[in-house]
Amino acid sequence: MASNEELDTRDLDFIRAIIAQDLASGKHQRVVSRFPPEPNGFLHIGHAKSICLNFGVAEENPNSLCRLRFDDTNPEKESQTYIDAIETDVRWLGFDWGGKTLYTSDYFDKIHASAVTLIQKGQAYVCDLSAEETRNYRGTLTDPGRESPFRNRSIEENLDLFERMGKGEFDDGACVLRAKIDMASPNMNLRDPTLYRIRRVNHHQTGDSWCIYPTYDFSHPISDWLEGVTHSLCTLEFEDHRPLYDWVLAKLELENRPRQIEFSRLDLEYTVMSKRKLNELVTSGHVNGWDDPRMPTLSGLRRRGFTPKSIRTFCGRIGISKAIGTVELAQLEACIREDLEEKAPRAMAVLDPIKVVIDNFPEGQVEEIIAPNHPQKPERGERTLYFTREIWIDREDFKEIPPRKYKRLIPGGEVRLRNGYVIRCDEMVKDPESGEVVELSCSYDPKTLGAPPEGRKVKGVIHWVSAERCVRADIRLYDHLFTEPNPDGGGDFTDRLNPDSLTLLENRPVEMSLANAQPETGYQFERVGYFSVDEKDSTPERLVFNRTVSLRDSWAKIVRKG
Ligand code: ATP
Ligand code: MG
């Protein structure tokens, strides 16, 4: 494959450029990558960035592949529920790992054998210091650490102790296996890091076979190597672990070593991204589960109505680099708006209804009006609307005393019903006590369906739903989960939760075509926003719609005004 032609990598991010060079130089014939989640929580949009990168580089290059490998070395925090959810989410995003799911625990025998090899080479030792003593011995960023008194145990003694650790002869925490590297290293990760610890916990994959478990830092390079990984892509917090990653592979004298490359993690405005914090939101009941539509989890976003395409587009646009920064939520929202503008069938729903009686339309009569599912795409088909004497319009679309430039309904004024007739407001019915307008008496002009008659100027168009032929739905409006763009900025992040992140509107009139709405189909409620049926709570008897996103970025407007 090596060629003399100059390789043009200008359009590639730095990782794809490295990969292109490795393929062009013949260093590798193909790319092998992996996505290695720890099954201790649900995947979030940050993980999607890593998934799109790892599966992306495999898809883009010939004969290449990306595996899904659960990094399951901390069994006490892990569970099958998380494994199942993660697999569902990766598949939902549209990626395929070739059927067989892998686990670091598949390699426990081999990782154990590697530990024995290191002991035999005099590169690892069993250390009996307590956790606290180990911390004290480690030193600080400015002070070198001190060597453990157990550091110079003989190879034979270490082999014997490690074997007995594995047999369960010692209590949890009584001792650990450590790498013998350098207690004075400026890199704390190289100050004799732990390779194995004793944990008597049942493991979701291996049951009670093991009472010692390898650390992430020890198992990761070995697992990568065993799978023939060429490029081990991870986030920047592992940069300081790379020397240890390389040390393990070098001391084991393994050939064709994978190369670890780090990129910056995704941080998104108005949310938190660490699984620990998301877990706290779930367990303390601030949200209704990992898949709450306000969560930045993939299952939450799916339930909210985000599409795989919108998330992949977003990950493509934010790109891959080492630059640290927080991405605007508006960028993610723009991606789903774009996708739904194309895809979403249109429908009408009235969120804050006020009754309109069409006085010149006969009682009991129903007129069917055919309207397009998508105004620019006739191929998307049609739906039937029902025009009746009583209809609902939105309270916002009528003003007794209109502000300047108000184009909607006013006393004596005309407005066009979307997909329907022009109506005129003849009279207001007011509540005698509060003076509030409770009903409008209107008349319709039968000549105005479709195009207006010549010379007729009606500027405003409003949405409506027949009061006699409609279905009712609960509508959930979502806003930012936190009130601040960077809720992680110190102190208790839950103090910055937005108390108004969920508004429930019960029993609102929506058009008949929505009666059979299915989850994962986004609808544009005309003039209102994009909505989709809640995959968990919606039933044919009681429809529940989640607002995926508003039609426009209302926060940007507020910020500009402010
Ligand atoms: P968290 O910090 O949310 O708990 P994690 O890094 O512990 O995440 P893992 O399950 O270990 O979660 O992550 C699997 C992969 O996803 C890792 O390679 C990790 O680097 C990557 N990843 C995690 N969070 C992000 C993020 N915010 N942006 C990009 N990649 C991420
Ligand atoms: Mg992790």
Coordinates of C-alpha atoms and ligand atoms in Angstrom, one line a residue:
M1 CA 0.0 0.0 0.0
A2 CA 3.0 2.3 0.5
S3 CA 3.0 5.0 -2.1
N4 CA 5.2 7.9 -3.0
E5 CA 2.3 10.2 -3.6
E6 CA 1.9 13.0 -1.1
L7 CA -1.0 12.1 1.2
D8 CA -3.5 14.9 1.5
T9 CA -4.9 14.9 5.0
R10 CA -6.0 18.5 5.2
D11 CA -9.7 17.7 5.4
L12 CA -9.3 15.1 8.1
D13 CA -9.3 15.6 11.9
F14 CA -5.9 14.8 13.5
I15 CA -6.9 11.2 14.4
R16 CA -8.2 10.4 10.9
A17 CA -5.0 12.0 9.6
I18 CA -2.8 9.6 11.7
I19 CA -4.9 6.7 10.6
A20 CA -4.6 7.7 6.9
Q21 CA -0.8 8.0 7.3
D22 CA -0.6 4.6 9.0
L23 CA -2.5 3.0 6.2
A24 CA -0.6 4.8 3.5
S25 CA 2.8 3.9 5.0
G26 CA 1.8 0.3 5.2
K27 CA 2.2 0.3 9.0
H28 CA -1.3 -1.1 9.2
Q29 CA -3.4 -2.9 6.5
R30 CA -6.6 -2.1 8.2
V31 CA -8.1 -0.2 11.2
V32 CA -9.2 -2.1 14.3
S33 CA -10.9 0.1 16.9
R34 CA -13.1 -0.5 19.9
F35 CA -15.7 1.3 21.9
P36 CA -15.1 0.3 25.6
P37 CA -17.9 1.4 27.9
E38 CA -18.0 0.6 31.5
P39 CA -21.4 -0.9 32.2
N40 CA -22.1 1.3 35.2
G41 CA -24.6 3.6 33.7
F42 CA -26.5 4.5 30.5
L43 CA -24.7 6.1 27.5
H44 CA -24.8 9.8 27.1
I45 CA -24.3 12.2 24.1
G46 CA -20.6 12.4 25.1
H47 CA -20.3 8.6 24.5
A48 CA -22.0 9.2 21.1
K49 CA -19.0 11.3 20.1
S50 CA -16.7 8.4 21.0
I51 CA -19.0 5.9 19.3
C52 CA -19.2 7.9 16.1
L53 CA -15.4 8.3 16.0
N54 CA -14.5 4.6 16.8
F55 CA -17.2 3.1 14.5
G56 CA -16.7 5.9 12.0
V57 CA -13.0 5.2 11.4
A58 CA -13.8 1.5 10.9
E59 CA -16.6 2.2 8.5
E60 CA -14.5 4.6 6.5
N61 CA -11.6 2.3 5.8
P62 CA -11.4 -1.0 3.9
N63 CA -11.6 -4.3 5.8
S64 CA -11.7 -2.4 9.1
L65 CA -13.7 -3.1 12.2
C66 CA -14.8 -1.7 15.5
R67 CA -15.7 -3.9 18.4
L68 CA -18.0 -3.3 21.4
R69 CA -16.1 -4.3 24.5
F70 CA -17.5 -3.8 28.0
D71 CA -14.8 -2.7 30.3
D72 CA -16.1 -4.7 33.3
T73 CA -13.4 -4.6 35.9
N74 CA -15.5 -2.9 38.6
P75 CA -18.3 -5.5 39.1
E76 CA -19.8 -3.8 42.2
K77 CA -21.0 -0.8 40.1
E78 CA -21.9 -2.7 37.0
S79 CA -25.0 -4.6 35.9
Q80 CA -26.7 -6.5 33.1
T81 CA -29.3 -3.7 32.9
Y82 CA -26.6 -1.3 31.8
I83 CA -25.1 -3.8 29.4
D84 CA -28.5 -4.2 27.7
A85 CA -29.2 -0.5 27.6
I86 CA -25.8 0.2 26.1
E87 CA -26.2 -2.4 23.3
T88 CA -29.6 -1.0 22.5
D89 CA -28.2 2.5 22.3
V90 CA -25.2 1.7 20.1
R91 CA -27.5 -0.2 17.7
W92 CA -30.1 2.6 17.7
L93 CA -27.3 5.0 16.6
G94 CA -26.9 2.7 13.6
F95 CA -23.7 0.9 14.4
D96 CA -22.9 -2.8 14.2
W97 CA -20.1 -4.6 16.0
G98 CA -20.5 -7.9 14.1
G99 CA -22.7 -9.7 16.5
K100 CA -20.4 -10.8 19.3
T101 CA -20.2 -8.5 22.3
L102 CA -16.9 -8.7 24.1
Y103 CA -16.0 -8.2 27.7
T104 CA -12.7 -7.4 29.4
S105 CA -13.7 -10.3 31.6
D106 CA -13.4 -12.7 28.6
Y107 CA -9.7 -12.1 29.1
F108 CA -9.4 -12.5 32.8
D109 CA -7.3 -15.7 32.4
K110 CA -5.0 -14.0 30.0
I111 CA -4.7 -10.8 32.0
H112 CA -3.9 -12.9 35.1
A113 CA -1.2 -14.8 33.1
S114 CA 0.2 -11.4 32.1
A115 CA 0.4 -10.4 35.8
V116 CA 2.3 -13.6 36.6
T117 CA 4.7 -12.8 33.7
L118 CA 5.4 -9.4 35.1
I119 CA 6.1 -10.9 38.5
Q120 CA 8.4 -13.4 36.9
K121 CA 10.2 -10.6 35.2
G122 CA 10.6 -8.7 38.5
Q123 CA 8.2 -6.0 37.3
A124 CA 5.4 -6.4 39.8
Y125 CA 5.1 -7.1 43.5
V126 CA 2.5 -7.8 46.2
C127 CA 2.2 -4.9 48.5
D128 CA 0.5 -5.1 52.0
L129 CA 0.2 -1.4 52.6
S130 CA -3.3 -0.3 53.6
A131 CA -5.1 2.1 51.2
E132 CA -4.3 5.0 53.5
E133 CA -0.6 4.1 53.8
T134 CA -0.4 3.7 50.0
R135 CA -1.7 7.2 49.6
N136 CA 0.8 8.6 52.1
Y137 CA 3.6 6.8 50.3
R138 CA 2.6 8.1 46.9
G139 CA 3.8 11.6 47.5
T140 CA 2.3 14.6 45.7
L141 CA 2.7 16.4 42.4
T142 CA 5.6 18.3 43.9
D143 CA 7.1 15.7 46.2
P144 CA 8.3 12.3 45.1
G145 CA 6.8 9.2 46.6
R146 CA 8.5 6.7 48.9
E147 CA 9.1 3.1 48.0
S148 CA 6.8 0.5 49.7
P149 CA 8.6 -1.7 52.3
F150 CA 7.2 -4.6 50.3
R151 CA 8.8 -3.5 47.1
N152 CA 11.8 -5.8 47.2
R153 CA 10.1 -9.1 47.9
S154 CA 11.6 -11.9 46.0
I155 CA 10.0 -13.2 42.8
E156 CA 9.2 -16.5 44.5
E157 CA 7.5 -14.8 47.4
N158 CA 5.5 -12.5 45.0
L159 CA 4.4 -15.5 42.9
D160 CA 3.3 -17.3 46.0
L161 CA 1.4 -14.3 47.5
F162 CA -0.3 -13.5 44.2
E163 CA -1.5 -17.0 43.9
R164 CA -2.9 -17.0 47.4
M165 CA -4.6 -13.6 46.7
G166 CA -6.3 -15.4 43.8
K167 CA -7.3 -18.3 46.0
G168 CA -9.1 -16.0 48.4
E169 CA -6.7 -16.5 51.3
F170 CA -6.6 -12.8 52.2
D171 CA -9.3 -10.3 53.1
D172 CA -10.5 -7.6 50.7
G173 CA -8.0 -4.8 50.7
A174 CA -5.3 -6.8 52.6
C175 CA -2.9 -6.5 49.7
V176 CA -2.7 -5.5 46.0
L177 CA -0.4 -6.4 43.1
R178 CA 1.5 -3.3 42.0
A179 CA 3.7 -2.6 39.0
K180 CA 7.3 -1.8 40.0
I181 CA 8.0 1.4 38.0
D182 CA 9.2 4.6 39.6
M183 CA 8.0 6.1 42.9
A184 CA 9.8 9.4 41.9
S185 CA 8.2 9.7 38.5
P186 CA 6.6 13.2 37.9
N187 CA 3.7 11.2 36.4
M188 CA 1.8 9.9 39.4
N189 CA 0.4 7.1 37.3
L190 CA 3.8 5.6 37.2
R191 CA 4.4 5.5 40.9
D192 CA 3.9 1.8 41.2
P193 CA 0.3 1.7 40.2
T194 CA -2.1 -1.1 41.3
L195 CA -2.6 -3.9 38.8
Y196 CA -4.8 -6.3 40.8
R197 CA -7.0 -5.9 43.9
I198 CA -9.0 -8.3 46.0
R199 CA -12.8 -7.8 45.8
R200 CA -15.2 -10.5 46.9
V201 CA -18.0 -9.5 44.7
N202 CA -20.1 -11.5 42.3
H203 CA -19.4 -10.5 38.7
H204 CA -22.2 -10.2 36.2
Q205 CA -20.2 -12.2 33.7
T206 CA -17.9 -14.5 35.6
G207 CA -19.9 -15.1 38.7
D208 CA -17.8 -16.1 41.7
S209 CA -14.9 -17.4 39.7
W210 CA -12.6 -14.5 40.7
C211 CA -12.0 -12.7 43.9
I212 CA -9.2 -10.6 42.4
Y213 CA -9.9 -8.1 39.6
P214 CA -7.4 -6.3 37.4
T215 CA -7.5 -2.5 37.2
Y216 CA -8.5 -0.5 34.1
D217 CA -5.0 0.6 33.5
F218 CA -3.7 -2.9 33.5
S219 CA -6.5 -4.7 31.6
H220 CA -7.0 -2.1 28.9
P221 CA -3.7 -2.3 27.0
I222 CA -3.8 -6.1 27.2
S223 CA -7.4 -6.3 26.0
D224 CA -6.6 -3.9 23.1
W225 CA -3.6 -6.0 22.1
L226 CA -5.5 -9.3 22.3
E227 CA -8.1 -7.9 19.9
G228 CA -5.5 -6.6 17.5
V229 CA -6.6 -3.0 18.1
T230 CA -4.5 -0.7 16.0
H231 CA -5.7 2.7 17.3
S232 CA -7.0 2.9 20.9
L233 CA -9.0 6.1 20.9
C234 CA -9.9 7.7 24.2
T235 CA -10.5 11.0 25.9
L236 CA -7.9 13.4 27.2
E237 CA -8.0 12.4 30.8
F238 CA -6.2 9.2 29.8
E239 CA -3.3 11.2 28.3
D240 CA -1.3 10.8 31.6
H241 CA -2.1 7.1 31.6
R242 CA -0.6 6.5 28.2
P243 CA 3.0 6.0 29.6
L244 CA 1.5 3.2 31.7
Y245 CA -0.4 1.8 28.8
D246 CA 2.9 1.6 26.8
W247 CA 4.8 0.3 29.8
V248 CA 2.5 -2.7 30.2
L249 CA 2.8 -3.6 26.5
A250 CA 6.6 -3.1 26.5
K251 CA 7.3 -5.1 29.6
L252 CA 5.2 -8.0 28.3
E253 CA 7.3 -7.7 25.2
L254 CA 4.2 -7.8 22.9
E255 CA 4.6 -7.0 19.3
N256 CA 2.2 -5.0 17.0
R257 CA 1.3 -2.8 19.9
P258 CA -1.8 -0.7 19.7
R259 CA -1.4 3.1 19.8
Q260 CA -3.4 5.1 22.3
I261 CA -4.5 8.5 21.0
E262 CA -6.5 11.0 23.1
F263 CA -9.1 13.6 22.0
S264 CA -11.2 16.1 24.0
R265 CA -14.4 14.9 25.5
L266 CA -17.7 16.5 24.7
D267 CA -19.2 18.8 27.2
L268 CA -22.6 20.3 26.5
E269 CA -24.3 23.4 27.9
Y270 CA -27.0 23.2 30.5
T271 CA -26.4 19.6 31.4
V272 CA -23.9 17.3 33.2
M273 CA -22.1 14.5 31.5
S274 CA -20.5 12.4 34.1
K275 CA -22.2 9.1 34.8
R276 CA -21.7 9.6 38.5
K277 CA -23.7 12.8 38.4
L278 CA -26.3 11.4 36.1
N279 CA -26.7 8.5 38.5
E280 CA -27.2 10.9 41.3
L281 CA -30.0 12.7 39.5
V282 CA -31.7 9.3 39.0
T283 CA -31.3 7.9 42.4
S284 CA -32.3 11.1 44.2
G285 CA -35.4 11.4 42.0
H286 CA -34.6 14.7 40.4
V287 CA -35.4 13.0 37.1
N288 CA -37.6 10.0 36.3
G289 CA -34.9 7.5 35.4
W290 CA -31.9 7.4 33.1
D291 CA -34.2 7.7 30.1
D292 CA -36.0 10.8 31.3
P293 CA -36.4 13.0 28.2
R294 CA -34.5 15.8 30.0
M295 CA -31.4 13.7 30.4
P296 CA -28.4 13.9 28.0
T297 CA -28.5 10.1 27.8
L298 CA -29.1 8.5 24.4
S299 CA -32.2 6.8 25.8
G300 CA -33.5 10.1 27.1
L301 CA -32.8 11.8 23.8
R302 CA -34.5 9.0 21.9
R303 CA -37.6 9.2 24.1
R304 CA -37.6 13.0 23.7
G305 CA -37.7 12.5 19.9
F306 CA -34.1 12.9 18.8
T307 CA -33.2 10.8 15.8
P308 CA -30.0 8.8 15.3
K309 CA -29.3 10.9 12.3
S310 CA -29.5 14.1 14.2
I311 CA -27.0 12.9 16.8
R312 CA -24.6 11.5 14.2
T313 CA -24.8 14.9 12.3
F314 CA -24.1 16.7 15.6
C315 CA -21.1 14.5 16.3
G316 CA -19.8 15.1 12.8
R317 CA -20.1 18.8 13.1
I318 CA -18.4 19.2 16.5
G319 CA -15.5 17.3 15.1
I320 CA -12.5 15.7 16.8
S321 CA -9.6 17.6 18.3
K322 CA -7.7 18.2 21.5
A323 CA -9.4 21.5 22.2
I324 CA -11.3 21.7 25.4
G325 CA -14.6 23.6 25.5
T326 CA -18.4 23.4 26.0
V327 CA -20.6 23.0 23.0
E328 CA -23.7 25.1 22.8
L329 CA -26.9 23.2 23.3
A330 CA -28.3 25.2 20.3
Q331 CA -26.0 23.2 18.0
L332 CA -27.6 19.9 19.0
E333 CA -31.0 21.4 18.7
A334 CA -30.2 22.8 15.2
C335 CA -29.4 19.2 14.1
I336 CA -32.7 17.8 15.2
R337 CA -34.6 20.7 13.8
E338 CA -33.0 20.2 10.4
D339 CA -33.7 16.5 10.4
L340 CA -37.4 16.9 11.5
E341 CA -38.0 19.8 9.2
E342 CA -37.4 17.3 6.4
K343 CA -39.0 14.3 7.9
A344 CA -41.8 15.2 10.3
P345 CA -45.4 15.0 9.1
R346 CA -47.3 18.1 10.0
A347 CA -50.3 18.1 12.4
M348 CA -52.2 20.6 14.5
A349 CA -52.5 20.7 18.2
V350 CA -53.9 23.5 20.5
L351 CA -51.9 23.7 23.7
D352 CA -53.8 26.6 25.3
P353 CA -57.3 26.3 23.9
I354 CA -60.1 28.8 23.6
K355 CA -63.4 27.9 22.0
V356 CA -64.5 29.4 18.7
V357 CA -68.1 28.9 17.6
I358 CA -68.6 29.4 13.8
D359 CA -72.2 30.8 13.8
N360 CA -72.8 30.4 10.1
F361 CA -71.7 26.8 10.0
P362 CA -74.6 24.3 10.7
E363 CA -74.6 22.4 13.9
G364 CA -73.8 18.7 13.6
Q365 CA -72.2 19.1 10.1
V366 CA -68.7 17.9 9.5
E367 CA -66.6 19.0 6.5
E368 CA -63.6 17.0 5.6
I369 CA -60.6 19.0 4.5
I370 CA -57.6 17.2 2.9
A371 CA -54.3 18.7 3.9
P372 CA -50.7 17.7 3.0
N373 CA -48.6 15.8 5.5
H374 CA -45.7 18.0 4.4
P375 CA -46.2 21.3 2.6
Q376 CA -43.1 20.9 0.4
K377 CA -43.3 17.2 -0.2
P378 CA -46.5 16.0 -1.9
E379 CA -45.1 12.5 -2.0
R380 CA -45.5 12.3 1.8
G381 CA -49.2 12.0 1.4
E382 CA -52.2 13.7 3.0
R383 CA -54.3 13.7 6.1
T384 CA -57.9 14.6 6.8
L385 CA -58.9 17.5 8.9
Y386 CA -62.5 18.0 10.2
F387 CA -64.1 21.4 10.1
T388 CA -67.0 21.8 12.5
R389 CA -69.1 24.5 14.1
E390 CA -67.0 24.4 17.2
I391 CA -63.2 24.6 17.0
W392 CA -60.3 25.3 19.3
I393 CA -57.7 27.9 18.7
D394 CA -54.8 29.0 20.8
R395 CA -55.4 31.7 23.4
E396 CA -52.2 33.4 22.1
D397 CA -53.8 33.8 18.7
F398 CA -56.6 36.2 19.8
K399 CA -56.1 39.6 21.4
E400 CA -58.8 42.0 22.4
I401 CA -56.3 44.8 22.5
P402 CA -53.7 43.8 19.9
P403 CA -50.1 44.9 20.2
R404 CA -48.6 46.7 17.2
K405 CA -48.2 44.6 14.1
Y406 CA -50.4 41.8 15.5
K407 CA -51.6 39.8 12.5
R408 CA -53.8 37.2 14.3
L409 CA -57.4 37.3 15.4
I410 CA -58.8 40.5 16.9
P411 CA -62.4 41.7 17.5
G412 CA -63.9 42.4 14.0
G413 CA -60.8 41.1 12.3
E414 CA -60.1 38.3 9.9
V415 CA -57.6 35.4 10.1
R416 CA -57.0 32.3 8.0
L417 CA -57.3 28.9 9.6
R418 CA -54.3 26.9 8.6
N419 CA -55.3 24.5 5.8
G420 CA -58.8 25.9 6.1
Y421 CA -61.1 28.9 5.8
V422 CA -60.9 32.6 6.6
I423 CA -62.9 33.4 9.7
R424 CA -64.0 36.8 11.2
C425 CA -64.4 37.4 14.9
D426 CA -67.9 38.9 15.4
E427 CA -68.3 38.8 19.2
M428 CA -66.5 37.9 22.4
V429 CA -68.1 36.0 25.2
K430 CA -66.7 37.1 28.6
D431 CA -66.8 35.6 32.0
P432 CA -69.1 38.0 33.9
E433 CA -67.0 37.9 37.0
S434 CA -63.4 37.9 35.8
G435 CA -64.0 39.7 32.5
E436 CA -61.8 37.1 30.8
V437 CA -62.7 36.2 27.2
V438 CA -63.9 32.5 27.3
E439 CA -65.4 32.1 23.9
L440 CA -65.4 33.7 20.5
S441 CA -68.3 34.0 18.1
C442 CA -67.0 33.9 14.5
S443 CA -68.3 33.5 11.0
Y444 CA -66.5 31.7 8.2
D445 CA -66.3 32.7 4.5
P446 CA -67.1 29.5 2.5
K447 CA -65.3 31.0 -0.6
T448 CA -61.9 31.0 1.0
L449 CA -60.8 27.4 1.2
G450 CA -57.4 27.0 -0.4
A451 CA -56.4 30.2 -2.2
P452 CA -58.1 33.5 -1.1
P453 CA -60.4 35.2 -3.6
E454 CA -58.9 38.0 -5.7
G455 CA -58.0 41.1 -3.9
R456 CA -58.6 39.7 -0.4
K457 CA -55.8 40.4 2.0
V458 CA -55.7 38.2 5.1
K459 CA -52.2 38.2 6.6
G460 CA -52.5 36.0 9.7
V461 CA -52.6 32.2 9.7
I462 CA -53.4 30.3 12.9
H463 CA -53.7 26.7 13.8
W464 CA -56.9 25.1 15.0
V465 CA -58.5 21.8 15.9
S466 CA -62.1 20.7 15.6
A467 CA -63.7 20.6 19.0
E468 CA -66.1 17.8 17.9
R469 CA -63.6 15.7 16.0
C470 CA -60.3 15.7 17.9
V471 CA -58.3 13.5 20.2
R472 CA -57.0 14.5 23.6
A473 CA -53.3 14.2 24.6
D474 CA -51.1 15.1 27.5
I475 CA -48.3 17.3 26.3
R476 CA -44.9 17.5 28.1
L477 CA -42.9 20.6 27.5
Y478 CA -39.2 20.4 28.4
D479 CA -36.7 23.1 29.1
H480 CA -33.0 23.0 30.1
L481 CA -32.3 20.6 32.9
F482 CA -30.1 23.2 34.6
T483 CA -30.4 27.0 34.8
E484 CA -26.8 27.6 34.0
P485 CA -24.7 26.7 31.0
N486 CA -22.0 25.2 33.2
P487 CA -23.8 23.6 36.1
D488 CA -20.6 21.8 37.1
G489 CA -18.9 25.0 38.2
G490 CA -18.3 24.1 41.8
G491 CA -20.5 23.5 44.8
D492 CA -23.5 21.2 44.6
F493 CA -24.5 20.9 41.0
T494 CA -28.1 20.0 42.0
D495 CA -28.6 23.5 43.3
R496 CA -28.6 24.6 39.7
L497 CA -31.4 22.3 38.5
N498 CA -34.1 24.1 36.6
P499 CA -37.4 23.8 38.6
D500 CA -39.3 24.5 35.4
S501 CA -37.6 21.8 33.2
L502 CA -40.9 20.0 32.8
T503 CA -44.3 21.5 32.2
L504 CA -47.2 19.2 31.9
L505 CA -50.3 20.2 29.8
E506 CA -53.1 17.7 30.4
N507 CA -55.8 16.7 28.0
R508 CA -55.2 19.1 25.1
P509 CA -57.0 18.9 21.8
V510 CA -54.9 17.5 18.9
E511 CA -56.0 16.6 15.4
M512 CA -57.4 13.2 14.6
S513 CA -54.4 12.1 12.5
L514 CA -52.4 11.9 15.7
A515 CA -54.6 9.2 17.2
N516 CA -52.2 6.5 15.7
A517 CA -49.0 8.4 16.3
Q518 CA -46.1 6.0 17.0
P519 CA -42.9 6.6 19.1
E520 CA -39.8 7.7 17.1
T521 CA -42.0 9.5 14.6
G522 CA -41.5 13.2 15.0
Y523 CA -44.4 15.5 14.2
Q524 CA -44.3 19.1 13.6
F525 CA -47.3 20.6 15.4
E526 CA -47.7 23.5 13.1
R527 CA -46.5 26.8 14.5
V528 CA -45.8 25.2 17.8
G529 CA -42.8 22.8 17.7
Y530 CA -41.6 19.2 17.1
F531 CA -43.2 16.5 19.2
S532 CA -43.2 12.8 19.4
V533 CA -45.1 10.2 21.4
D534 CA -43.6 9.1 24.6
E535 CA -42.4 5.5 24.1
K536 CA -43.1 4.5 27.7
D537 CA -46.2 6.4 29.0
S538 CA -48.3 6.9 25.9
T539 CA -51.3 4.5 25.4
P540 CA -54.0 4.6 22.7
E541 CA -56.4 5.7 25.4
R542 CA -54.2 8.4 26.8
L543 CA -51.7 9.8 24.3
V544 CA -48.6 11.5 25.7
F545 CA -46.5 13.7 23.5
N546 CA -43.0 15.0 24.4
R547 CA -41.8 18.3 22.9
T548 CA -38.5 17.4 21.2
V549 CA -37.6 20.9 20.4
S550 CA -39.3 24.2 19.7
L551 CA -39.4 25.6 16.1
R552 CA -36.9 28.2 16.9
D553 CA -34.2 28.7 19.4
S554 CA -36.2 30.7 22.0
W555 CA -33.3 31.0 24.4
A556 CA -31.1 32.8 21.9
K557 CA -33.9 35.4 21.7
I558 CA -34.1 35.7 25.4
V559 CA -30.4 36.2 25.7
R560 CA -30.3 38.8 23.0
K561 CA -33.2 40.7 24.6
G562 CA -31.6 40.5 28.0
Ligands
ATP1 P1 -18.1 9.3 32.6 O1 -17.1 10.3 32.8 O2 -19.4 9.9 32.0 O3 -18.5 8.4 33.7 P2 -16.5 7.3 31.4 O4 -15.3 7.8 30.7 O5 -16.2 6.8 32.8 O6 -17.6 8.4 31.4 P3 -16.8 5.0 29.9 O7 -18.0 4.0 29.9 O8 -15.5 4.5 30.5 O9 -17.3 6.3 30.6 O10 -16.6 5.5 28.5 C1 -16.4 4.8 27.3 C2 -15.7 5.6 26.3 O11 -16.5 6.8 26.0 C3 -14.4 6.0 26.8 O12 -13.4 5.7 25.7 C4 -14.5 7.4 27.0 O13 -13.3 8.1 26.7 C5 -15.6 7.9 26.1 N1 -16.3 9.0 26.7 C6 -16.9 9.1 27.9 N2 -17.4 10.4 28.1 C7 -17.1 11.1 26.9 C8 -17.4 12.4 26.5 N3 -18.0 13.3 27.3 N4 -17.0 12.8 25.3 C9 -16.4 11.9 24.5 N5 -16.1 10.6 24.8 C10 -16.5 10.2 26.0
MG2 MG -14.3 5.2 32.5

